[in-house]
Short mmCIF file of C-alpha atoms and ligand atoms in Angstrom, two decimals:
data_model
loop_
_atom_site.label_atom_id
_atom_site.label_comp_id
_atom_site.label_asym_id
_atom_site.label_seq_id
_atom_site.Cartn_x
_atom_site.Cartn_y
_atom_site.Cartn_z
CA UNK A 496 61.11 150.49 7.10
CA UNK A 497 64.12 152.50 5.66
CA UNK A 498 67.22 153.74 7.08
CA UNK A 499 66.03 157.71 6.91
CA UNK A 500 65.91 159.48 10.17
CA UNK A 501 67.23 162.97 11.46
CA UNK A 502 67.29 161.55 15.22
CA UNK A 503 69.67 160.07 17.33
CA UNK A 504 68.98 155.82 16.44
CA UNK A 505 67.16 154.21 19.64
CA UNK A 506 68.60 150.94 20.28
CA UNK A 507 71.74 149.94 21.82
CA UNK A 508 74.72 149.53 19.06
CA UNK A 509 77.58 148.97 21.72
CA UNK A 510 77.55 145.09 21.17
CA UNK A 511 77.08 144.80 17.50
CA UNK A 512 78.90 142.44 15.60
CA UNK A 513 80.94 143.38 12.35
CA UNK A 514 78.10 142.87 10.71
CA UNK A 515 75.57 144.85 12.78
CA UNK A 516 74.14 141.53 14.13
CA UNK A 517 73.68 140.53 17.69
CA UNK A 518 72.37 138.52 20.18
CA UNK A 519 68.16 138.59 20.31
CA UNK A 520 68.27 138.02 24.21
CA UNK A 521 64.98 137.00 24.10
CA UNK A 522 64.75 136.75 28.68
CA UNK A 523 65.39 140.18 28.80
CA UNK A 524 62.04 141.26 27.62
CA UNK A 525 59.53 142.00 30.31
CA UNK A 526 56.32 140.49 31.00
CA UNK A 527 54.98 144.17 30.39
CA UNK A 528 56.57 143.81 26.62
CA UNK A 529 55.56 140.48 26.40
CA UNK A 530 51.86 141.76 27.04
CA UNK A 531 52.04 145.23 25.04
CA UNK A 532 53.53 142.20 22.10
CA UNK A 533 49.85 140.37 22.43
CA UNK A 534 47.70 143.40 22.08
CA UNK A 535 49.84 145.15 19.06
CA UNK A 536 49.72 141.13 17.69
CA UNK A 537 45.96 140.78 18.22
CA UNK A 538 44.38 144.21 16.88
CA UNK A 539 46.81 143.69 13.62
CA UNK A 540 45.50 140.24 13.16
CA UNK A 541 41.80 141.29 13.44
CA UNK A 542 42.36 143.60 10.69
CA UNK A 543 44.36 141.22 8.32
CA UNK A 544 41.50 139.42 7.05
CA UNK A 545 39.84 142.56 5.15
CA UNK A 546 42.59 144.52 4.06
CA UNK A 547 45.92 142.30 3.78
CA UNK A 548 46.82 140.00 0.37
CA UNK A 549 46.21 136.56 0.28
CA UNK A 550 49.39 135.26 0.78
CA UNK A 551 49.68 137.32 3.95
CA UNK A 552 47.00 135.92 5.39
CA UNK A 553 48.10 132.21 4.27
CA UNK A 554 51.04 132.45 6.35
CA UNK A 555 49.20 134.57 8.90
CA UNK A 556 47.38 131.39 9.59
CA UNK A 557 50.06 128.66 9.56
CA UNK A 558 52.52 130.91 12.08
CA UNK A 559 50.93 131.19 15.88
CA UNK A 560 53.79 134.15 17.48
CA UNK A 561 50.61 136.01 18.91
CA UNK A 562 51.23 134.56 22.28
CA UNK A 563 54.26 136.77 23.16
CA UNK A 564 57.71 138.08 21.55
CA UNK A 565 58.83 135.52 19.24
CA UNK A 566 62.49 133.41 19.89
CA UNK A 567 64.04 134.47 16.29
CA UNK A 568 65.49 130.92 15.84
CA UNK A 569 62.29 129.35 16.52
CA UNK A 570 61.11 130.93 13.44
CA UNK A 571 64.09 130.30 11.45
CA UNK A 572 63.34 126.52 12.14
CA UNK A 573 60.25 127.24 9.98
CA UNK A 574 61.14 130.10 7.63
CA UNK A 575 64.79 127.86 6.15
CA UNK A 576 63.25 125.12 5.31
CA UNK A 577 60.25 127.33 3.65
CA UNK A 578 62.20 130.16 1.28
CA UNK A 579 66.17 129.75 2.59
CA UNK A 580 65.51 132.83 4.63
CA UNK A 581 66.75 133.11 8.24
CA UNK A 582 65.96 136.31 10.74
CA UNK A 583 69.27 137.57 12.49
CA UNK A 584 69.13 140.09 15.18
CA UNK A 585 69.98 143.89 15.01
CA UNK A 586 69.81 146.82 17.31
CA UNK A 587 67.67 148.86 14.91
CA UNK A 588 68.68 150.51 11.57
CA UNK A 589 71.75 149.54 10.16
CA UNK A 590 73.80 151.07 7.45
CA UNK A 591 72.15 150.89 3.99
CA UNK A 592 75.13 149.11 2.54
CA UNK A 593 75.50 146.10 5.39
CA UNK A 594 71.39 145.90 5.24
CA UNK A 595 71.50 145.20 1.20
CA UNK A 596 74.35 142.49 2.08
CA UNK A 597 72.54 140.86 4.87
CA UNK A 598 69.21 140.51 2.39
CA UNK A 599 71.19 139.23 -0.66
CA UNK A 600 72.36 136.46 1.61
CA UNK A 601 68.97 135.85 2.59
CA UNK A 602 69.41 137.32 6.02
CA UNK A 603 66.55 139.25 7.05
CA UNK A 604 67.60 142.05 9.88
CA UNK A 605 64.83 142.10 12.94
CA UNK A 606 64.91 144.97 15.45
CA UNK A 607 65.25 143.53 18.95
CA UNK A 608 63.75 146.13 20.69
CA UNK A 609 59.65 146.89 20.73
CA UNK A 610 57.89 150.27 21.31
CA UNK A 611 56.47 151.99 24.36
CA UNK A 612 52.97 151.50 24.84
CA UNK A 613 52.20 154.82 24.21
CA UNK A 614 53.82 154.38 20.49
CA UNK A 615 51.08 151.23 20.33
CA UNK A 616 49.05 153.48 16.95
CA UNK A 617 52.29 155.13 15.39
CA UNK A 618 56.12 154.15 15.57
CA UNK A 619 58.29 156.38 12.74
CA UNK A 620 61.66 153.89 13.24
CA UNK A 621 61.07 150.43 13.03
CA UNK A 622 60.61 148.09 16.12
CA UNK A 623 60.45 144.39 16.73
CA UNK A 624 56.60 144.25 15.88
CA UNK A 625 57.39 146.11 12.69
CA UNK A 626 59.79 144.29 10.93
CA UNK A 627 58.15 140.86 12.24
CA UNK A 628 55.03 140.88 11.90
CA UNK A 629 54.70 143.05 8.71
CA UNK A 630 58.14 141.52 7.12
CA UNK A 631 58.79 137.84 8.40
CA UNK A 632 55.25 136.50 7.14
CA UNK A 633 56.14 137.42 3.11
CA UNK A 634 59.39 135.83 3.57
CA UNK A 635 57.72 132.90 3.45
CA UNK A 636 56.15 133.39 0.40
CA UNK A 637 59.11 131.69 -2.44
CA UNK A 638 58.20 134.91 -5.61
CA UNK A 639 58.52 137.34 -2.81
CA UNK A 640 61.44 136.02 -1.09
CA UNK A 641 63.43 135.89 -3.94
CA UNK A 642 62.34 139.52 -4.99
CA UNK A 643 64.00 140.15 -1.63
CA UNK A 644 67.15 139.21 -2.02
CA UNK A 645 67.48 141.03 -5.65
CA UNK A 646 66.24 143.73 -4.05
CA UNK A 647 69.69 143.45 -1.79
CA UNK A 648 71.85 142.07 -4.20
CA UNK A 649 70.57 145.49 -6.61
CA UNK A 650 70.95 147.74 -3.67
CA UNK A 651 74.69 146.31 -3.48
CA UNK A 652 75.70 147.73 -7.48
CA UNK A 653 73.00 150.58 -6.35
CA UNK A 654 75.29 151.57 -3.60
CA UNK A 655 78.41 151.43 -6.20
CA UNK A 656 76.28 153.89 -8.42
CA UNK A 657 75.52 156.53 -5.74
CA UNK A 658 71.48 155.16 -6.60
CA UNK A 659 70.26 154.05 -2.84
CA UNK A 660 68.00 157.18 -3.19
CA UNK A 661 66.01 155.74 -6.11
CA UNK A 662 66.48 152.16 -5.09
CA UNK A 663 64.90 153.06 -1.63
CA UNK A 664 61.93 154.69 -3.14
CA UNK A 665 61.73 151.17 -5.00
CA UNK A 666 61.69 149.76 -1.30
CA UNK A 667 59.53 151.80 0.25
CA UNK A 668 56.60 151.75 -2.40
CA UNK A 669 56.93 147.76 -2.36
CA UNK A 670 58.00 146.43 -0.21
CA UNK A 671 56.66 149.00 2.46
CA UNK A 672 53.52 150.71 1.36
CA UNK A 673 52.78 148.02 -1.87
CA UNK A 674 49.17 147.13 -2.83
CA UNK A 675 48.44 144.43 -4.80
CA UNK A 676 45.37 143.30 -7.08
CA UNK A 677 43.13 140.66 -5.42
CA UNK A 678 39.69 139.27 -7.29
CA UNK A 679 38.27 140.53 -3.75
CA UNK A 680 39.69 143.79 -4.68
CA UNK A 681 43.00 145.45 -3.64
CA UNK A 682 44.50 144.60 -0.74
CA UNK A 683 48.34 145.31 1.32
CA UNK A 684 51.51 143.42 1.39
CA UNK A 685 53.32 146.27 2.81
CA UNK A 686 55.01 145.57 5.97
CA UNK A 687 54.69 149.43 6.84
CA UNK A 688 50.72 148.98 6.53
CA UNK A 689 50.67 145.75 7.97
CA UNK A 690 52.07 146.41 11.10
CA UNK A 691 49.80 150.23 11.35
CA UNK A 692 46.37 150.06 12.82
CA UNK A 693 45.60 153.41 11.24
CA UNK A 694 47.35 153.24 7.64
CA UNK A 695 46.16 149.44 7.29
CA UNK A 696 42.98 151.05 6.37
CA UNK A 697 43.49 154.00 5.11
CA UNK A 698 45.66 152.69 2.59
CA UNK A 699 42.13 150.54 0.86
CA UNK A 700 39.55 152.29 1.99
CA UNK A 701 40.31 156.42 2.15
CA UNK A 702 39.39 158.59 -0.66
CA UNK A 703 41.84 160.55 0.24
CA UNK A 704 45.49 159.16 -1.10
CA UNK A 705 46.11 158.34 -4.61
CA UNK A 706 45.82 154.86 -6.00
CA UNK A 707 48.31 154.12 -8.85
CA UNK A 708 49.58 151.33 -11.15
CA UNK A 709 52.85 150.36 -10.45
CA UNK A 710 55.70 151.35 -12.74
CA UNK A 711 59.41 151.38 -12.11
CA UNK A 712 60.82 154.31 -12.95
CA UNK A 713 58.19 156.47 -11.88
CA UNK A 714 58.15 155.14 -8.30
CA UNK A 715 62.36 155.69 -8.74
CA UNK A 716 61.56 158.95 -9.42
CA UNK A 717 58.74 159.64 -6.92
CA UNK A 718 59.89 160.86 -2.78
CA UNK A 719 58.50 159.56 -0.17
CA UNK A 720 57.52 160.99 3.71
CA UNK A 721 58.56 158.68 6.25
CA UNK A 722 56.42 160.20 9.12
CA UNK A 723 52.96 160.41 7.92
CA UNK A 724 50.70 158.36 5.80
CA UNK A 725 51.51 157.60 2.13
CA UNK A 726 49.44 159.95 -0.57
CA UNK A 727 50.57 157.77 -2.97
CA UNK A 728 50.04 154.18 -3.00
CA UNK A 729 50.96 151.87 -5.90
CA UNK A 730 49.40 148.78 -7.17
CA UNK A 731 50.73 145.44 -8.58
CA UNK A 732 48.79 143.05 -10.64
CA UNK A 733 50.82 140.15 -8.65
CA UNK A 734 53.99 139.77 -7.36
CA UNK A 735 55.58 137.79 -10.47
CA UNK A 736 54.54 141.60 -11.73
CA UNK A 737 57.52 143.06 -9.44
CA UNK A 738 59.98 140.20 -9.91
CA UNK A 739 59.59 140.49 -13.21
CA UNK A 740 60.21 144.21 -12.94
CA UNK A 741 63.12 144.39 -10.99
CA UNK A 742 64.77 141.09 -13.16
CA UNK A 743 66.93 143.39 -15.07
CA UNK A 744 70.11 145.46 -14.31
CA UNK A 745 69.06 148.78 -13.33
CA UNK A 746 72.21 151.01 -14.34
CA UNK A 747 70.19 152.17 -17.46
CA UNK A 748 67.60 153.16 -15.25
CA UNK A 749 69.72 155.16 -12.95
CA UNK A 750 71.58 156.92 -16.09
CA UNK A 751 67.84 157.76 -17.38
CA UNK A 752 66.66 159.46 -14.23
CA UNK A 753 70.04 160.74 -12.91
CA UNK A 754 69.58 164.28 -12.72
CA UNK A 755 65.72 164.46 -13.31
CA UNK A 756 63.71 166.58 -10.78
CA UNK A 757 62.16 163.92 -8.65
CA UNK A 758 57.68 164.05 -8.54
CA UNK A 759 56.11 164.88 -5.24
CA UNK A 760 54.46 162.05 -3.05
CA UNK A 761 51.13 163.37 -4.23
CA UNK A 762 51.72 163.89 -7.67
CA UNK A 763 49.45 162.20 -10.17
CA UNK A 764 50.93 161.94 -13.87
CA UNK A 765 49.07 162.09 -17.06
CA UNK A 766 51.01 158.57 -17.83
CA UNK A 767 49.99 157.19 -14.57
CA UNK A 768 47.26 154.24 -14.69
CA UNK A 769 45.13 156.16 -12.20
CA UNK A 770 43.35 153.31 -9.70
CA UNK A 771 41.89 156.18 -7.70
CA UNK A 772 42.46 160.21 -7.68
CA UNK A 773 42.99 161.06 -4.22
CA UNK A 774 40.57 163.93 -2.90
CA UNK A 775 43.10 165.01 -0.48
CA UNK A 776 46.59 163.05 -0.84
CA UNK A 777 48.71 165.54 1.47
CA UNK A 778 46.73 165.04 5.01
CA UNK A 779 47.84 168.21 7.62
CA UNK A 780 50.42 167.78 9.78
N1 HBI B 1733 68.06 148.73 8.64
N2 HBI B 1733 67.42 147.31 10.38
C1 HBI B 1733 67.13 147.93 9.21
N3 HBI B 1733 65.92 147.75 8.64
C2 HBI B 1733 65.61 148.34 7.46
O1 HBI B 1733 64.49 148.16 6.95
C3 HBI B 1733 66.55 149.17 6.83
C4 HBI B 1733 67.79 149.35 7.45
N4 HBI B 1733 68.71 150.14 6.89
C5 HBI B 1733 68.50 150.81 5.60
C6 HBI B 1733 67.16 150.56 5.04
N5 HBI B 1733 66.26 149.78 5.64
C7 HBI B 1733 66.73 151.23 3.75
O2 HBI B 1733 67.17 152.56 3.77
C8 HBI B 1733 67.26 150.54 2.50
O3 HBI B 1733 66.17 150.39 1.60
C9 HBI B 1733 68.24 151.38 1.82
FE1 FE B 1734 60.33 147.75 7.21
#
């Protein structure tokens, strides 16, 4: 999820750590949490099969956290010796500038704090169940792990260059909301579909939203709503597709669309490798 919200930041901030970490306090959580943790864990898992990308579902099966709230550095005893990744602890959304820092040191920030049960279809912020169980499982996955951390060590010169906004959209159409290519047909990796029971999907199987080939610098250029479904969704062939991508120093890129009128979230381009024209991209409010 990305750092963009109007409201006050749930989560408690008042023992963070210079670096926005802190302690995961894993017996504070109820039995009540514990439980609401099992049913968010066990709907999202039926649904993986059909709609999530193969890797997801490869690590799906060798990681077993559907029995309650996970002990962060009981994962990190299998996600170090896997990618060189390690979870740390954080009260919710931290600044874009210490998040890019934490991920190009291979330090993946996990919310401590999960929903109310009545946020069990929809959560706009992101919560424990978010960030785990639709970010940790890619971290194991070596391409995408180290697309990760040059995703944080660009959003460190991005910050320099006054670029977040564009690198975000980068984020949030990958990393997020991505689809990928599958000989089974397309399929998620984003950890803001994986962790939805509505948008997991919507995002495959809807005619409404738009269906289009990735390409950098249209994404950079494309906005994005953070409290509703995507209308756009974009498509790589395979993740050596976005390494690849994102390999070389994007200062050009910012230069070339510095100024340039940014497209709407529903847009489809005449340049765009159309996958599917949405019949009704922008759903009402
Ligand atoms: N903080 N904890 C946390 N998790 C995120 O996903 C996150 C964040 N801060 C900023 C952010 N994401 C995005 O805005 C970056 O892509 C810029
Ligand atoms: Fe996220």
């Amino acid at each position: 999820m990305t750092g963009e919200t109007e409201h006050a930041l749930r989560g408690d901030y008042s023992r963070v750590r210079a670096d926005y970490t802190v302690d995961q306090e894993w017996d504070t959580y109820s039995t009540a949490e514990h439980d609401l943790w099992r049913r968010l864990y066990a709907r999202q898992l039926s649904l993986v099969p059909r709609y999530a990308s193969e890797e997801f579902c490869d690590t799906m099966a060798s990681l077993n956290y559907g029995e309650g709230i996970p002990r962060f550095d009981v994962i990190n005893e299998k996600l170090a010796p896997a990618t060189h990744w390690r979870l740390v602890a954080v009260p919710g959304l931290v600044p874009d500038l210490v998040f890019f820092e934490h991920l190009a040191n291979r330090r993946f920030p996990v919310t401590v704090w999960l929903r109310k049960p009545e946020e069990f279809d929809y959560i706009v912020e992101p919560d424990i169940f978010h960030d785990f169980f639709g970010h940790v499982p890619m971290l194991f996955n070596p391409v995408f792990a180290d697309y990760m951390q040059a995703y944080g060590q660009g959003g460190i010169k991005a910050h320099q260059l006054g670029a977040i906004e564009m690198l975000s959209r980068l984020y949030w159409y990958t990393v997020e909301f991505g689809l990928i290519e599958t000989p089974k047909g397309i399929r998620t990796y984003g950890a803001g579909i994986l962790s939805s029971g509505g948008e997991i999907s919507y995002c495959i199987e809807s005619p409404n939203p738009n269906r289009i080939g990735f390409d950098l610098l249209r994404i950079m250029q494309t906005r994005y709503k953070i409290d509703t479904f995507q209308e756009t969704y974009f498509v790589i062939r395979d993740f050596s597709q976005l390494f690849e991508a994102t390999a070389p120093d994007f200062a050009p890129y910012y230069d070339h669309l510095r100024g340039r009128e940014p497209y709407a979230p529903s847009a489809v381009l005449a340049t765009d490798k159309v996958y599917h024209r949405g019949i009704a991209p922008v759903r009402a409010a």
